[in-house]
Each structure stands twice: as structure tokens, then as C-alpha cells.
Coordinates of C-alpha atoms and ligand atoms in Angstrom, one line a residue:
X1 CA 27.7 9.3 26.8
X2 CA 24.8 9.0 29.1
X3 CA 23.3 5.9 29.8
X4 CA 20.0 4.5 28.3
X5 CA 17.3 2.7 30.0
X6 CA 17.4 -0.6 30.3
X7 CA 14.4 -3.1 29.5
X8 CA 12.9 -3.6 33.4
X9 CA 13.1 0.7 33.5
X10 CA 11.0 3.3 32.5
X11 CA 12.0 4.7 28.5
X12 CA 14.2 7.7 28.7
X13 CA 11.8 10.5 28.0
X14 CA 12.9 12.8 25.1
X15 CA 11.6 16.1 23.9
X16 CA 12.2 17.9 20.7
X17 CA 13.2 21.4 20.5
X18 CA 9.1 22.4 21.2
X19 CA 8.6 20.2 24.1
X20 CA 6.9 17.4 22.0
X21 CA 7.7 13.9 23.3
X22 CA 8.6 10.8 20.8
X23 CA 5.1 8.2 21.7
X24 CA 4.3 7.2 18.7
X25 CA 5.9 5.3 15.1
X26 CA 4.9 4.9 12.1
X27 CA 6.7 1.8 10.3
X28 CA 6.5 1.3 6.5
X29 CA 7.1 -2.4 5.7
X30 CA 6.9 -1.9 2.1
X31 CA 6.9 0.7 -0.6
X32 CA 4.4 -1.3 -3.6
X33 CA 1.5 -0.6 -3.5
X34 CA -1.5 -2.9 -5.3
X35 CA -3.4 0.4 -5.9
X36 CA -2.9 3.8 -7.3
X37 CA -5.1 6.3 -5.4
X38 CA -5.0 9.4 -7.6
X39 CA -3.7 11.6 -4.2
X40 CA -0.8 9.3 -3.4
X41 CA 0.2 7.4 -6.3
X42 CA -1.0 9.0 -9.5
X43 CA 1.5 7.6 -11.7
X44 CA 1.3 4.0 -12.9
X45 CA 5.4 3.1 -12.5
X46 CA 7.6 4.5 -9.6
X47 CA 10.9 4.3 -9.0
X48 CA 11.3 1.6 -6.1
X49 CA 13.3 0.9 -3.2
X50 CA 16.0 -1.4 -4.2
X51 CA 14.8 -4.9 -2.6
X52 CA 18.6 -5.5 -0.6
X53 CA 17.6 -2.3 1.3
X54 CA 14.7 -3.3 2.6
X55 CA 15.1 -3.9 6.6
X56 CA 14.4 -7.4 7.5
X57 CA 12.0 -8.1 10.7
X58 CA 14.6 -8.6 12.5
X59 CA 16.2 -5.4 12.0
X60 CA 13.2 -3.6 11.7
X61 CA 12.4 -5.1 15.8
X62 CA 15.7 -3.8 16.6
X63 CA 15.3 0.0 15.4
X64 CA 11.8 -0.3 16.9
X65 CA 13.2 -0.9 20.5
X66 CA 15.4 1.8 20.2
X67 CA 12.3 4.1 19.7
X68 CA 10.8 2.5 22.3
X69 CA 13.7 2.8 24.9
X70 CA 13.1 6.7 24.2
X71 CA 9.1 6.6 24.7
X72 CA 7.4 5.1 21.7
X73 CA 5.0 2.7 23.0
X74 CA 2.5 2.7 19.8
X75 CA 3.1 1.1 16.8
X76 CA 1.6 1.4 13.4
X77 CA 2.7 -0.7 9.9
X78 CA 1.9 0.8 7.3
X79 CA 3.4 1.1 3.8
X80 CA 2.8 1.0 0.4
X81 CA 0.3 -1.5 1.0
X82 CA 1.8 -3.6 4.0
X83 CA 0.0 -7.0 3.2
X84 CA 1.9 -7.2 0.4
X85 CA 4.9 -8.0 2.9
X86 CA 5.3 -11.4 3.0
X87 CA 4.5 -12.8 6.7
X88 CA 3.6 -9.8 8.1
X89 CA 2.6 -12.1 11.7
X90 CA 6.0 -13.1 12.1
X91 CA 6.7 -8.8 12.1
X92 CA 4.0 -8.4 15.0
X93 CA 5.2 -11.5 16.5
X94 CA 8.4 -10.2 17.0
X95 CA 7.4 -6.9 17.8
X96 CA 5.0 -8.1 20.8
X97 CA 8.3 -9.3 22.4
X98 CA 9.3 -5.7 23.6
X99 CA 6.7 -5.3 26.2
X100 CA 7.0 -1.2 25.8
X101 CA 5.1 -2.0 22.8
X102 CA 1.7 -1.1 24.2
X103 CA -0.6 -1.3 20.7
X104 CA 0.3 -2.3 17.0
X105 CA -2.1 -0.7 14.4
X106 CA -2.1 -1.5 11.3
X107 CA -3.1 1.0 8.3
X108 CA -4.3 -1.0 4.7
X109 CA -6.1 -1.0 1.4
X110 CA -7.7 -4.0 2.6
X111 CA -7.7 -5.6 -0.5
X112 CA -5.9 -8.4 1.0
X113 CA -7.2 -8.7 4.5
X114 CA -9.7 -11.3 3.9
X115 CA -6.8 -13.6 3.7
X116 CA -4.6 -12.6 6.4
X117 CA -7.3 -10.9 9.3
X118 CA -7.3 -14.2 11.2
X119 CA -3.2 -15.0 11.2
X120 CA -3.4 -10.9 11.7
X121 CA -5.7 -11.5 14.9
X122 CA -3.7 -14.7 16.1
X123 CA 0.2 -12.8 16.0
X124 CA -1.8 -10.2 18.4
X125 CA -2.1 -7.0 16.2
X126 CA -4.0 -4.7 18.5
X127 CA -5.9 -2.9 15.8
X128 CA -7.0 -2.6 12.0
X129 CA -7.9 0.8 9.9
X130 CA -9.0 0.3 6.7
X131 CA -8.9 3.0 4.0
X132 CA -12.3 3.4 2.4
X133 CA -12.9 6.8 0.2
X134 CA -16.1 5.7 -1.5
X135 CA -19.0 3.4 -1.9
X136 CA -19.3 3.3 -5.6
X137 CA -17.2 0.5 -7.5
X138 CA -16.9 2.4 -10.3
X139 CA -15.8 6.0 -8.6
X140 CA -13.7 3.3 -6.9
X141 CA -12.2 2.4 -9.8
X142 CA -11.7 5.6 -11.3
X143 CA -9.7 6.5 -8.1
X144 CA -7.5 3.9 -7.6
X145 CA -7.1 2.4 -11.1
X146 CA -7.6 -0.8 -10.3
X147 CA -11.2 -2.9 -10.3
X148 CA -10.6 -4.3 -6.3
X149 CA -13.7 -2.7 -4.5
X150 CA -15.2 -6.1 -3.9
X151 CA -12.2 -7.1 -2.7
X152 CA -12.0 -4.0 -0.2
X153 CA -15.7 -5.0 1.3
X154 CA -14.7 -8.8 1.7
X155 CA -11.6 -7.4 3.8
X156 CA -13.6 -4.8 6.2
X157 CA -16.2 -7.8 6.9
X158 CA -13.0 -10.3 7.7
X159 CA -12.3 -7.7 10.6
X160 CA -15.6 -8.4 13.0
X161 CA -14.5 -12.4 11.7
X162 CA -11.3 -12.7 12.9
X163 CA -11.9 -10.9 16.7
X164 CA -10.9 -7.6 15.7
X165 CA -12.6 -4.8 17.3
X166 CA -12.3 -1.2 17.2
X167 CA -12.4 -1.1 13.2
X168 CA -11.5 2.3 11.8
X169 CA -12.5 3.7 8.3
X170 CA -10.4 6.3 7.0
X171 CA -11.5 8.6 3.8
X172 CA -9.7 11.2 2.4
X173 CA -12.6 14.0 1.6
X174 CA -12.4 15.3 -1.4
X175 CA -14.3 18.0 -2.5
X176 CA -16.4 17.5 -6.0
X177 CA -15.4 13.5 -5.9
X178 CA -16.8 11.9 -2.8
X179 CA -18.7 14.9 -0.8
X180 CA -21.9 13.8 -1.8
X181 CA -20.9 10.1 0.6
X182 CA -19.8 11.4 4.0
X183 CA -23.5 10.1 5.5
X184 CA -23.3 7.3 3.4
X185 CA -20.0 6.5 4.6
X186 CA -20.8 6.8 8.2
X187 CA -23.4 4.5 7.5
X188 CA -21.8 1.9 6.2
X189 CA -19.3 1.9 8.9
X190 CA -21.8 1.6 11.6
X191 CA -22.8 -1.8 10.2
X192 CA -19.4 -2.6 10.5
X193 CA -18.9 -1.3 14.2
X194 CA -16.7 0.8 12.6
X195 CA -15.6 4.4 13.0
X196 CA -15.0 6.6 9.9
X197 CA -12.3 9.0 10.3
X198 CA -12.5 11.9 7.5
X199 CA -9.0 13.4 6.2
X200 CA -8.2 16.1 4.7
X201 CA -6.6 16.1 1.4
X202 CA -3.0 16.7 2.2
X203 CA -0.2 18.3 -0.6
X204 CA 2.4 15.9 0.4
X205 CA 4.6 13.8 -1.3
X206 CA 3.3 13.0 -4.9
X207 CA -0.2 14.0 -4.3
X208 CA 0.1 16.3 -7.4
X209 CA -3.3 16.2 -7.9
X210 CA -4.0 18.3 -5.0
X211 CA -5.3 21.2 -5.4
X212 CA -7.0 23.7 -2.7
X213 CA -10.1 23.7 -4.5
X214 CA -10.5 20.2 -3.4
X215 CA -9.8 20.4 0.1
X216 CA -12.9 19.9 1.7
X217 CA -12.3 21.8 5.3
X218 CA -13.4 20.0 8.6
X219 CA -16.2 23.2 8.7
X220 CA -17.4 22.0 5.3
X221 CA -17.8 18.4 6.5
X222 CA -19.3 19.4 9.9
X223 CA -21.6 22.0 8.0
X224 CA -23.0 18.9 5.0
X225 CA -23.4 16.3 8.1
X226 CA -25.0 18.7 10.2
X227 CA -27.3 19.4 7.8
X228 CA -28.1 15.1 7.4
X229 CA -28.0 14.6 11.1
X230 CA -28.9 17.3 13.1
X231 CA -26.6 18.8 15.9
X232 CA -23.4 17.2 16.2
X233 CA -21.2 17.7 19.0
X234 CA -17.5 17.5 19.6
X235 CA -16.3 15.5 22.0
X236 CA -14.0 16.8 24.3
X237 CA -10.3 14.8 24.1
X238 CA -7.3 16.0 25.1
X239 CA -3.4 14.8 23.4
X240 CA -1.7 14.1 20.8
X241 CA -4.3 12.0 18.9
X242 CA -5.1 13.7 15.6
X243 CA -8.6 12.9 14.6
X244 CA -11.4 15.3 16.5
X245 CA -14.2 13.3 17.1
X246 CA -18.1 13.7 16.9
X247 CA -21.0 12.5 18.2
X248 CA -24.3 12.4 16.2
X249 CA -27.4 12.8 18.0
X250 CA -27.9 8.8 18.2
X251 CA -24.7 8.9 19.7
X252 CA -22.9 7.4 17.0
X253 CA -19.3 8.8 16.8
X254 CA -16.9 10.2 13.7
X255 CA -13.6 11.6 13.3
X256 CA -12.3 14.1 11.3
X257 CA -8.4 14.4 11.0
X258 CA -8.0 18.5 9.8
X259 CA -4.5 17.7 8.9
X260 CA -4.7 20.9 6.2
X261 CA -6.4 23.6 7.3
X262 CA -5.8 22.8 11.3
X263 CA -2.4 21.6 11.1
X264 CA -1.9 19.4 14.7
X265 CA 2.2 19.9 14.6
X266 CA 2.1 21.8 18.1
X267 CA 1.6 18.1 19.9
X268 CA 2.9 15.7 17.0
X269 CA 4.6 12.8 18.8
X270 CA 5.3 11.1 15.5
X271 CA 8.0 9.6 13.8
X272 CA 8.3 7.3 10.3
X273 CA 10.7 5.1 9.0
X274 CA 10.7 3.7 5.6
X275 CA 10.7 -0.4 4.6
X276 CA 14.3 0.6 3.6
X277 CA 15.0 2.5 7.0
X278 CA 15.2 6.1 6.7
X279 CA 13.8 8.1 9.4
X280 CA 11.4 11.1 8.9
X281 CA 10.9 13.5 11.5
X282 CA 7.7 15.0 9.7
X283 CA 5.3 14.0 7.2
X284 CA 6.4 17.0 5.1
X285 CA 10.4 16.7 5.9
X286 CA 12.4 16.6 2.7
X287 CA 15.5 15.1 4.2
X288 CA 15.4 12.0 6.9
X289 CA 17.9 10.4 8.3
X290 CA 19.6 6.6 7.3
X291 CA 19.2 4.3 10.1
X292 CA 20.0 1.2 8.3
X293 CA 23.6 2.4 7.2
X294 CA 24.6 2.5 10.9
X295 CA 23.0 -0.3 12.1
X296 CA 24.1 -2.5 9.3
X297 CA 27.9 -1.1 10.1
X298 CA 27.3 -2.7 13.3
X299 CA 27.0 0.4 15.3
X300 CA 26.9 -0.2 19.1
X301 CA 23.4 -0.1 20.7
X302 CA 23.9 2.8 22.9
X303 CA 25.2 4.7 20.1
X304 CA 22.3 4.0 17.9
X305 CA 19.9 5.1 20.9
X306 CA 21.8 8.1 21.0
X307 CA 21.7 8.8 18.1
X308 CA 18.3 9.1 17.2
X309 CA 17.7 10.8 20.6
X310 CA 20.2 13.8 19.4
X311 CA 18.4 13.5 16.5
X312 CA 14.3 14.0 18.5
X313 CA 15.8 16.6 20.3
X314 CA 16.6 19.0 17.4
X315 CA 13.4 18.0 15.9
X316 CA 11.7 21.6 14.7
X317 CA 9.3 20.2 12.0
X318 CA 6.0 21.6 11.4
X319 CA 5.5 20.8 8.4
X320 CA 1.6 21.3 8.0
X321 CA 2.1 24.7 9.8
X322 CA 4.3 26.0 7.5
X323 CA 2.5 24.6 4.4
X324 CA -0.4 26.9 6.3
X325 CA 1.8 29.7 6.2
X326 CA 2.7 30.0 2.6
X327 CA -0.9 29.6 1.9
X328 CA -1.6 32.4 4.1
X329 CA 0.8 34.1 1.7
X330 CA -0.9 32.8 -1.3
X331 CA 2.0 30.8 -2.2
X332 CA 0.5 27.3 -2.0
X333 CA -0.5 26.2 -4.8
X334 CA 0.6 22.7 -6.5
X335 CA 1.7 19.5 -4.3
X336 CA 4.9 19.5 -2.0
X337 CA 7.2 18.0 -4.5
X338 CA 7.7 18.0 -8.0
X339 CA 7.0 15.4 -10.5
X340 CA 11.0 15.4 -11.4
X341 CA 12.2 15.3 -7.9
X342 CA 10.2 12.4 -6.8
X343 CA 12.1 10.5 -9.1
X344 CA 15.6 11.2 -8.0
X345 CA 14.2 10.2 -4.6
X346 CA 11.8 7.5 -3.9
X347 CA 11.7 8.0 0.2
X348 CA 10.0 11.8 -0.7
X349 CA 6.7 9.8 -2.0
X350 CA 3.9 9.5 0.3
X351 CA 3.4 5.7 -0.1
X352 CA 7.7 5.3 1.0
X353 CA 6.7 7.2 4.2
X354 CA 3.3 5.9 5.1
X355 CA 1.3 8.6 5.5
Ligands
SAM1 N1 -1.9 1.6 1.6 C1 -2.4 1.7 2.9 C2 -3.7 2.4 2.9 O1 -4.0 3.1 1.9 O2 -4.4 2.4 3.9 C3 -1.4 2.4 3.9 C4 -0.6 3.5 3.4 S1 -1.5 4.9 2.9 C5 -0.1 6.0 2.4 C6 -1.9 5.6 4.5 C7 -3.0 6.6 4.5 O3 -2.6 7.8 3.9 C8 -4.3 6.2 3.7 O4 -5.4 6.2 4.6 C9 -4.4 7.2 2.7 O5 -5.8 7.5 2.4 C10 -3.7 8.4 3.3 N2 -3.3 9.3 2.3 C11 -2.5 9.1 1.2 N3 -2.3 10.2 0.5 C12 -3.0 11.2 1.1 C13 -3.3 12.6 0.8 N4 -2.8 13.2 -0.2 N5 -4.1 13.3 1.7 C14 -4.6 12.7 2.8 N6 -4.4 11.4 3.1 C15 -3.6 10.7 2.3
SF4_2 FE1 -3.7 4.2 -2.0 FE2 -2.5 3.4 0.3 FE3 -1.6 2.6 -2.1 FE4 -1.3 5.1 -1.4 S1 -0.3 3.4 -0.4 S2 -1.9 4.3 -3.4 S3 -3.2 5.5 -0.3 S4 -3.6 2.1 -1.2
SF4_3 FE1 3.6 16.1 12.6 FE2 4.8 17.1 10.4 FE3 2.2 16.2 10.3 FE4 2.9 18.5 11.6 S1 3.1 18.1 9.4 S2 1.5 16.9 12.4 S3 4.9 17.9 12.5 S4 4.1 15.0 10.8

């Protein structure tokens, strides 16, 4: 078996069967969720992950290094809603202790960050996005089922409080429900020192309320800002990142993340694993792989390392792509996944995987 790198040496570098390296993971630290956004979560009850499953911090640090020894060096907990993990610190804590780990980035609903920015900010997470689709409580509530907007707000202004800077806004666009706030968004998030990322309504997992009529496409965005603003120009980046950014003629900047109809696959460096340790390959893969079997089992290091690196290198997702392809063919239609199926298997839902 061939040797992995050691802590003091450079990560081994791994490419899947396109070239793409492994840079950067996406850890779920919890599956609940304390909303129900009608394009991840549409049903009120879920089946969940069973609670012995989930990966302690501990073990969650330990699957993380092995990513890291093969190139991972950013880090993003996500979820479900991850405040909702108890002691979430202690997680980033632990995490900061493999110094490959170059950023941790958290991805939340917010509605609990007032409470925990400043323990957040103290345990050294790098950075905070926040998910904000609207300004309107009640639109608010009518998306997410739940009456938390004022709770949202009180967790973006914690942010600036605590030391954070670098605030991100993400909103999924979609198209006859919040096109008439993209300005207004942008807005808001320049009082925060905030930068609004825009996403494109995605057909994964049990978004089963997507439909293409509600995409609203990057050009659509660009065209109703443009229109608000005057020119906007892109700004020219280069890697794996997978919002495009803008800059408005005042020089304030946007993103927009074209994740449906400019799918990103050819440089995705991405990989996922759920709170109860599966690993995911691609947003859109319908099978991952258990890590938590083997590593419970007591599975030697190296092994483990090797493992997943076997597993990288015959990576061939593309999900997006291919979900671009059928559409081509006029064969996309509903969501990924069927109501009945998402049952059967929890890790297939959006808010297992993390987005
Ligand atoms: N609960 C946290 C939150 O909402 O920020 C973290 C998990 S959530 C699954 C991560 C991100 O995925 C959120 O920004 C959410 O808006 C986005 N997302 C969920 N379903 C989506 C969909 N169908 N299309 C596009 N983005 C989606
Ligand atoms: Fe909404 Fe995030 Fe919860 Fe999904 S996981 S329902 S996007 S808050
Ligand atoms: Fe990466 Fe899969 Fe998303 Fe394509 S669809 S960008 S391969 S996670």
C-alpha cells in the first residue's frame, strides 16, 4: 500500500477520474432542521438519522484529517441546521488542531446565531453565511413554515458583533416568489457588510417543489439588476469557487451561484459527509459511501486514507451536468427523487447532505 503523508508534509494530491482535485468538504453536523424551506424540506416530519449514528466530534475530526491528508484544506459545517448541534465550538475547536485546515465556514438559518456568534467567533470559525431568501416576514413565513424572521435579523446583526467579517447572504431565486427582492436584498446586505450570493433553484434531493418554471436563470437576475443598477460587470476569477461575482457601478459586489443552468461540475473539488458519516461524491449522487462503519470497526488509518483516496480517484459525478442533459432532452421535469424513496433513505434528502 503506498504511503500517506504525514502531518509536517505536504497532503498527498489526488485527482478524480477528470483531473479535479479533493480541496474542499462539506460536513453536516446534524440532519433537524428548525425550519422547513418549501425547496429543501417541504414536508413537516422526516424520517431521521438514528441518533447512535451520529459521528461524535471526535470522530468527525478524525475523518476530517483524512480528507485533509489528501488536500482538503477548507471546511464548511453545515447540516440540517448545524446550531442545533449541541457545542458546536468544541467541533471548530478541535478541528483548528489540524493545521491543513486553512478556513472553517459555516452555512446557517441563523435563527440561532445571536446566541452562539460570539462562542462561534472565540473557537476561531473563519467565516459565517447566512441564508436569507426574503425580506418580508410573512413571505418568510409562508416559506419556511415557521414565524422566526425576527429571529433571522437578530442573528445577521450578531455577525459584525462578535468580529466576524466577510458575512455572506445566500438566496435561492425563485422565480414568481422572491424576484421582485434581488435589489432589495443586495441592499440590505450592504448594511450588513455583507455579500448576497443568489442560487439557483436546484432539483435535488426533496426539493419537489421545483419546477423549471421557477428557476430564475443567472441572465434573468443579471438582466432585472441591470435594469435597477445600471451596468454590472463580472469580475474576472479564476477556480473552483462556484459563485460568479459582480460589481455594481458603486462598486459594490454580488454573487450568483448558476448551479442549474451553468452547472460548475468540470472544476468541483467538493466532497460531503453526513452527521451520521456517509460520504457523497456529488450533490446529486444517489449512492455514497459509509465511513463510519469502517472507522467504528477500527480500521487502520492508512487503510481508511486509502480508502477514500480509491474512492476520489474513480470519482465521475457530474451531477448538475447530466441533470442539464436530460433537460436538453426534455426529460427534466419533477425533483431528483421521489417522495416514496426519500423515505426509504434519509441520507438522499438535501438537508442530510448539506447542500
Ligand atoms: N440550514 C442551513 C441553511 O439553510 O443555511 C444549512 C443547510 S442548507 C441545506 C444549505 C443551503 O442549501 C442553504 O443556503 C439553502 O438555501 C440551500 N438550498 C437548499 N435547498 C436548495 C435548493 N433546492 N436549491 C438551491 N439551494 C438550496
Ligand atoms: Fe431551510 Fe436550511 Fe433547514 Fe433546509 S436545512 S429547511 S435550507 S434552513
Ligand atoms: Fe459538484 Fe455534483 Fe454539484 Fe456538479 S452537481 S458541481 S459534481 S456537487
Amino acid at each position: 500500500m503506498m504511503r500517506e503523508a504525514t502531518k509536517d508534509e505536504a497532503p498527498v494530491a489526488v485527482a478524480d477520474t477528470f483531473g479535479r482535485p479533493l480541496r474542499s468538504l462539506r460536513l453536516s453536523v446534524t440532519d433537524r432542521c428548525n425550519l422547513r424551506c418549501a425547496y429543501c424540506m417541504p414536508e413537516e416530519d422526516y424520517v431521521w438519522l438514528p441518533r447512535e449514528d451520529l459521528l461524535s466530534f471526535e470522530e468527525m475530526a478524525t475523518l476530517t484529517g483524512y480528507f485533509t491528508d489528501l488536500g482538503v484544506d477548507k471546511v464548511r459545517l453545515t447540516g440540517g441546521e448545524p446550531l442545533l448541534r449541541r457545542d458546536l465550538p468544541r467541533l471548530i475547536r478541535l478541528l483548528l488542531q489540524n493545521r491543513r485546515i486553512t478556513e472553517i465556514a459555516l452555512t446557517t438559518n441563523g435563527i440561532l446565531l445571536a446566541d452562539q456568534a460570539q462562542s462561534l467567533y472565540e473557537a476561531g470559525l473563519h467565516r459565517v453565511t447566512v441564508s436569507l431568501d426574503t425580506l418580508r416576514p410573512e413571505r418568510f413565513r409562508q416559506l419556511t413554515r415557521r414565524d422566526e424572521y425576527a429571529r433571522v435579523l437578530e442573528g445577521i446583526e450578531s455577525v459584525g458583533r462578535a468580529g466576524f467579517t466577510g458575512l455572506k447572504l445566500d438566496t435561492v431565486a425563485i422565480r414568481g416568489f422572491n424576484d421582485d427582492e434581488l435589489a432589495s436584498l443586495i441592499e440590505f446586505g450592504r448594511h450588513y457588510q455583507a455579500e448576497v450570493r443568489f442560487i439557483e433553484y436546484m432539483d435535488v434531493g426533496g426539493a419537489n417543489e421545483w419546477a423549471p418554471e421557477k428557476v430564475l436563470s443567472r441572465e434573468a437576475m443579471l438582466t432585472a439588476l441591470g435594469r435597477y443598477y445600471g451596468k454590472i460587470e463580472p469580475i474576472p476569477e479564476r477556480g473552483s469557487a462556484p459563485a460568479q461575482r459582480f460589481v455594481l457601478p458603486d462598486g459594490h459586489t454580488f454573487g450568483i451561484i448558476p448551479s442549474t443552468t451553468t452547472p460548475f461540475c468540470s472544476t468541483c473539488d467538493r466532497s460531503r459527509v453526513t452527521a451520521d458519516g456517509m460520504w457523497y461524491r456529488c450533490l446529486y449522487a444517489t449512492a455514497g459511501t459509509d465511513l463510519r462503519k469502517p472507522l467504528r470497526a477500527g480500521m487502520p488509518a492508512d487503510d481508511l486514507r486509502a480508502f477514500i483516496r480509491a474512492g476520489w480517484e474513480s470519482r465521475r459525478d457530474r451531477g448538475a451536468e447530466e441533470r442539464k442533459a436530460l433537460e436538453r432532452a426534455g426529460l427534466r421535469e419533477g425533483g431528483l427523487i421521489g417522495i416514496e424513496k426519500l423515505r426509504e433513505d434519509p441520507h438522499l434528502e438535501m438537508h442530510a447532505r448539506g447542500g
